Amino acid sequence: MSVTSRYREAWEGFWREAPAEQGAVFWDAEPSLTAGRHVAIFEPHLTDPGLPMVDLGCGNGTQTRFLADRFPRVIGAELSAAALDHARLADPAGQATYRLFDAVEKAEAQTLHAELGDANIYMRGVLHQAEPDDRQLMVNGIATLIGERGRVFLVELSESAKPILVGLAQSPSGPPPKLAPIFRHGIAPGEVADAAVPEYLRAAGLTVIASGELPLITTEYAPDGTRIELPSKWAVAGRTV
C-alpha cells in the first residue's frame, strides 16, 4: 500500500512553496553540520563503500550533493516531485541522479534494487515524518534496497525532541518562520519512540551494528540567537552473517 494522497499532497504543497535557496527550509542545514558529521560515523561500518548510495528522502538535495562528492554513485530518492525539481535545479552538473520514489511501496523498492543491486542508504529525519502505519513498511523497503551487502545509516529525532518542537510551535509570537510552513501544510513532526526504531529494523531482518546520539542541526534560531538543535539518535544497520 502506497502512502496516502493527503500525505503526498502535503509534501508537494510544502516544496512548491519552499524558497529555492539552500538553508531556507528548517532542516536544510549545511552539510558540514549534517551529512559531513554522519559520514565520519557510518563510513567505517560500510562493507562496500563502492555500492550505490541512496539519499532516501533527499528533499532539495543539499546532502545528496555532498554525498556525491564522496561516493562514486549517489541517487537522491524522494516522494515529492516538487522537491526533486529543487534538487535538479541546484545540481546543474548532475553530480547525483534523482528519482521519484515511494519507500513504502514494496514493488518500488524491489524495482530500484533490481536496477542498482545492493545499496547503502543515508536517511535523516524521515521516519518520524511518515504515517505511523507506514513506518515498518518504509523500513522493510530499506531492507530490500540494502540487500545482503548494504548498510543503512538512519538518524531520527529522539522522544525528547517533541517538547522542544511543541514549545516552538506554541510560542506566544508563533512558531519560527522556517517551522511554520511545516505545520501549515499538515506535516508537523510526529513522534517515534526511541525503542521503536531498533524494533522496526529487527522486524525487517536487520541488525543494529552501531548506534549513538547526535543533535539534528536545523537552520532556525531561537529568540536568544542560538541555533535550534534537536536531540536525535542514529543507528547503522545491515544484515550480518
Short mmCIF file of C-alpha atoms in Angstrom, two decimals:
data_model
loop_
_atom_site.label_atom_id
_atom_site.label_comp_id
_atom_site.label_asym_id
_atom_site.label_seq_id
_atom_site.Cartn_x
_atom_site.Cartn_y
_atom_site.Cartn_z
CA MET A 1 0.00 0.00 0.00
CA SER A 2 1.47 3.36 -1.00
CA VAL A 3 1.38 6.48 1.11
CA THR A 4 -1.90 8.35 1.34
CA SER A 5 -2.65 11.00 -1.27
CA ARG A 6 -3.10 13.53 1.56
CA TYR A 7 0.44 12.90 2.76
CA ARG A 8 1.92 13.17 -0.73
CA GLU A 9 -0.06 16.33 -1.47
CA ALA A 10 1.08 17.91 1.79
CA TRP A 11 4.73 17.44 0.78
CA GLU A 12 4.08 18.68 -2.74
CA GLY A 13 2.49 21.82 -1.36
CA PHE A 14 5.35 22.36 1.06
CA TRP A 15 8.06 22.02 -1.58
CA ARG A 16 6.21 24.08 -4.19
CA GLU A 17 6.10 26.92 -1.68
CA ALA A 18 9.65 26.47 -0.34
CA PRO A 19 12.27 29.02 -1.47
CA ALA A 20 14.96 27.67 -3.75
CA GLU A 21 17.99 28.86 -1.84
CA GLN A 22 19.87 26.48 0.42
CA GLY A 23 19.10 26.91 4.11
CA ALA A 24 15.61 28.31 3.62
CA VAL A 25 13.98 25.09 4.90
CA PHE A 26 14.00 24.21 8.60
CA TRP A 27 16.18 21.09 8.33
CA ASP A 28 18.32 22.18 5.35
CA ALA A 29 21.48 22.78 7.38
CA GLU A 30 24.86 22.97 5.71
CA PRO A 31 26.45 19.56 5.10
CA SER A 32 29.43 20.31 7.35
CA LEU A 33 26.96 20.17 10.26
CA THR A 34 24.88 17.24 8.99
CA ALA A 35 25.95 14.71 6.36
CA GLY A 36 29.62 15.57 6.90
CA ARG A 37 29.42 14.53 10.54
CA HIS A 38 27.34 11.50 9.67
CA VAL A 39 29.73 10.20 7.00
CA ALA A 40 32.51 10.17 9.57
CA ILE A 41 30.32 7.89 11.70
CA PHE A 42 28.89 5.48 9.17
CA GLU A 43 31.63 5.15 6.58
CA PRO A 44 33.80 2.86 8.76
CA HIS A 45 30.83 0.48 9.03
CA LEU A 46 30.23 0.12 5.28
CA THR A 47 31.12 -3.31 3.97
CA ASP A 48 31.49 -1.83 0.47
CA PRO A 49 31.75 1.97 0.05
CA GLY A 50 31.59 1.43 -3.71
CA LEU A 51 27.94 0.39 -3.62
CA PRO A 52 25.42 2.97 -4.84
CA MET A 53 24.47 5.42 -2.09
CA VAL A 54 20.78 6.28 -1.84
CA ASP A 55 19.88 9.50 -0.02
CA LEU A 56 16.37 8.47 0.98
CA GLY A 57 14.07 11.43 1.47
CA CYS A 58 16.61 13.71 -0.20
CA GLY A 59 14.42 16.81 -0.31
CA ASN A 60 16.15 19.59 -2.24
CA GLY A 61 19.36 17.57 -2.48
CA THR A 62 21.72 19.57 -0.26
CA GLN A 63 23.05 16.48 1.49
CA THR A 64 22.82 14.43 -1.73
CA ARG A 65 25.32 16.69 -3.48
CA PHE A 66 27.68 16.42 -0.53
CA LEU A 67 27.47 12.64 -0.63
CA ALA A 68 28.08 12.70 -4.40
CA ASP A 69 31.47 14.30 -3.74
CA ARG A 70 32.43 11.30 -1.60
CA PHE A 71 30.83 8.23 -3.13
CA PRO A 72 31.02 7.03 -6.74
CA ARG A 73 27.28 6.82 -7.43
CA VAL A 74 24.63 8.69 -5.45
CA ILE A 75 20.87 8.66 -6.01
CA GLY A 76 18.54 11.15 -4.35
CA ALA A 77 15.20 9.40 -3.78
CA GLU A 78 12.18 11.44 -2.80
CA LEU A 79 8.38 11.20 -2.59
CA SER A 80 7.81 14.79 -3.74
CA ALA A 81 8.28 15.76 -7.39
CA ALA A 82 8.46 19.42 -6.35
CA ALA A 83 11.38 18.63 -4.04
CA LEU A 84 13.17 16.88 -6.89
CA ASP A 85 12.66 19.97 -9.05
CA HIS A 86 14.58 21.94 -6.42
CA ALA A 87 17.28 19.26 -6.24
CA ARG A 88 17.84 19.14 -10.01
CA LEU A 89 17.95 22.93 -10.33
CA ALA A 90 20.60 23.07 -7.59
CA ASP A 91 22.65 20.37 -9.31
CA PRO A 92 23.11 21.52 -12.92
CA ALA A 93 26.29 19.48 -13.27
CA GLY A 94 24.39 16.30 -12.42
CA GLN A 95 26.63 15.22 -9.54
CA ALA A 96 23.84 12.91 -8.42
CA THR A 97 20.79 11.41 -10.06
CA TYR A 98 17.30 11.95 -8.66
CA ARG A 99 14.32 9.65 -8.60
CA LEU A 100 10.68 9.87 -7.55
CA PHE A 101 10.30 7.06 -5.04
CA ASP A 102 7.71 5.86 -2.55
CA ALA A 103 9.69 3.96 0.07
CA VAL A 104 6.51 2.44 1.50
CA GLU A 105 5.62 0.73 -1.78
CA LYS A 106 7.17 -2.75 -1.82
CA ALA A 107 7.20 -3.02 -5.62
CA GLU A 108 9.08 0.26 -5.99
CA ALA A 109 11.79 -0.90 -3.57
CA GLN A 110 12.09 -4.18 -5.45
CA THR A 111 12.36 -2.37 -8.79
CA LEU A 112 15.04 0.02 -7.55
CA HIS A 113 17.04 -2.84 -6.05
CA ALA A 114 16.82 -4.72 -9.33
CA GLU A 115 18.30 -1.68 -11.07
CA LEU A 116 21.02 -0.81 -8.54
CA GLY A 117 21.82 -4.07 -6.84
CA ASP A 118 22.65 -3.81 -3.13
CA ALA A 119 22.95 -0.20 -1.98
CA ASN A 120 23.99 1.83 1.03
CA ILE A 121 21.34 4.21 2.38
CA TYR A 122 21.52 7.55 4.15
CA MET A 123 18.26 8.68 5.75
CA ARG A 124 18.00 11.70 8.03
CA GLY A 125 14.83 12.58 9.89
CA VAL A 126 12.38 10.86 7.54
CA LEU A 127 10.83 8.06 9.57
CA HIS A 128 9.14 10.37 12.08
CA GLN A 129 7.50 12.25 9.21
CA ALA A 130 5.86 9.07 7.89
CA GLU A 131 2.41 7.99 8.92
CA PRO A 132 2.68 5.57 11.88
CA ASP A 133 1.21 2.68 9.90
CA ASP A 134 3.77 3.26 7.13
CA ARG A 135 6.93 3.21 9.24
CA GLN A 136 7.50 -0.52 9.30
CA LEU A 137 6.74 -0.69 5.58
CA MET A 138 9.34 2.01 4.98
CA VAL A 139 11.99 0.11 6.93
CA ASN A 140 11.05 -3.06 5.07
CA GLY A 141 11.71 -1.16 1.85
CA ILE A 142 15.10 -0.08 3.18
CA ALA A 143 15.94 -3.72 3.92
CA THR A 144 15.07 -4.60 0.33
CA LEU A 145 17.33 -1.85 -1.02
CA ILE A 146 20.40 -2.72 1.04
CA GLY A 147 20.15 -6.42 0.23
CA GLU A 148 22.94 -8.56 1.66
CA ARG A 149 25.90 -6.18 1.48
CA GLY A 150 24.48 -2.72 2.01
CA ARG A 151 24.19 -0.68 5.18
CA VAL A 152 21.69 1.93 6.28
CA PHE A 153 22.58 5.00 8.34
CA LEU A 154 19.39 6.19 9.97
CA VAL A 155 19.00 9.40 12.01
CA GLU A 156 15.74 10.12 13.82
CA LEU A 157 14.52 12.66 16.32
CA SER A 158 14.57 11.44 19.89
CA GLU A 159 11.44 11.43 22.00
CA SER A 160 12.90 14.39 23.88
CA ALA A 161 12.71 16.49 20.69
CA LYS A 162 8.92 16.62 20.83
CA PRO A 163 8.57 19.04 23.77
CA ILE A 164 11.10 21.33 22.11
CA LEU A 165 9.08 21.39 18.89
CA VAL A 166 5.80 21.83 20.78
CA GLY A 167 7.32 24.72 22.71
CA LEU A 168 8.44 26.39 19.49
CA ALA A 169 5.05 25.86 17.86
CA GLN A 170 3.19 27.29 20.86
CA SER A 171 5.40 30.32 21.31
CA PRO A 172 3.33 33.49 22.02
CA SER A 173 4.81 35.02 18.88
CA GLY A 174 4.01 31.92 16.84
CA PRO A 175 6.37 29.26 15.51
CA PRO A 176 9.68 30.37 14.00
CA PRO A 177 9.35 31.37 10.31
CA LYS A 178 11.01 28.22 8.95
CA LEU A 179 8.97 25.90 11.17
CA ALA A 180 5.61 27.50 10.42
CA PRO A 181 5.25 26.10 6.86
CA ILE A 182 5.70 22.55 8.14
CA PHE A 183 2.70 22.90 10.42
CA ARG A 184 0.73 24.91 7.86
CA HIS A 185 0.97 22.10 5.32
CA GLY A 186 -0.10 19.47 7.82
CA ILE A 187 3.24 17.67 8.08
CA ALA A 188 4.03 18.51 11.67
CA PRO A 189 6.76 16.22 13.02
CA GLY A 190 5.45 13.07 14.60
CA GLU A 191 6.87 11.14 17.50
CA VAL A 192 8.75 7.88 17.08
CA ALA A 193 9.53 6.15 20.36
CA ASP A 194 13.26 5.72 20.88
CA ALA A 195 12.79 1.99 21.41
CA ALA A 196 10.69 1.62 18.23
CA VAL A 197 13.44 2.31 15.70
CA PRO A 198 15.63 -0.72 16.52
CA GLU A 199 12.46 -2.82 16.60
CA TYR A 200 11.50 -1.67 13.09
CA LEU A 201 14.99 -2.64 11.92
CA ARG A 202 14.89 -6.01 13.66
CA ALA A 203 11.45 -6.80 12.22
CA ALA A 204 12.83 -6.07 8.74
CA GLY A 205 15.60 -8.62 9.26
CA LEU A 206 18.34 -6.10 10.00
CA THR A 207 20.84 -5.93 12.85
CA VAL A 208 21.91 -2.70 14.52
CA ILE A 209 25.67 -2.62 14.15
CA ALA A 210 26.33 0.70 15.87
CA SER A 211 24.21 3.45 17.46
CA GLY A 212 24.53 6.70 19.35
CA GLU A 213 23.20 10.21 19.87
CA LEU A 214 23.91 13.37 17.91
CA PRO A 215 21.91 16.61 17.67
CA LEU A 216 19.93 17.19 14.49
CA ILE A 217 21.00 20.64 13.39
CA THR A 218 18.38 22.99 11.91
CA THR A 219 18.65 26.29 10.05
CA GLU A 220 16.43 28.13 12.52
CA TYR A 221 17.41 30.17 15.56
CA ALA A 222 15.84 30.67 18.98
CA PRO A 223 14.91 34.14 20.22
CA ASP A 224 18.23 34.31 22.08
CA GLY A 225 20.10 33.85 18.81
CA THR A 226 21.27 30.29 19.37
CA ARG A 227 20.76 27.76 16.58
CA ILE A 228 17.98 25.27 17.26
CA GLU A 229 19.33 21.75 17.66
CA LEU A 230 17.02 18.79 18.19
CA PRO A 231 18.07 15.66 20.11
CA SER A 232 18.37 12.70 17.77
CA LYS A 233 19.57 9.13 17.72
CA TRP A 234 21.43 7.39 14.92
CA ALA A 235 21.89 3.75 14.00
CA VAL A 236 23.88 1.82 11.43
CA ALA A 237 22.18 -1.42 10.44
CA GLY A 238 22.52 -4.21 7.93
CA ARG A 239 22.42 -7.95 7.52
CA THR A 240 25.03 -9.89 9.43
CA VAL A 241 26.18 -13.47 8.98
#
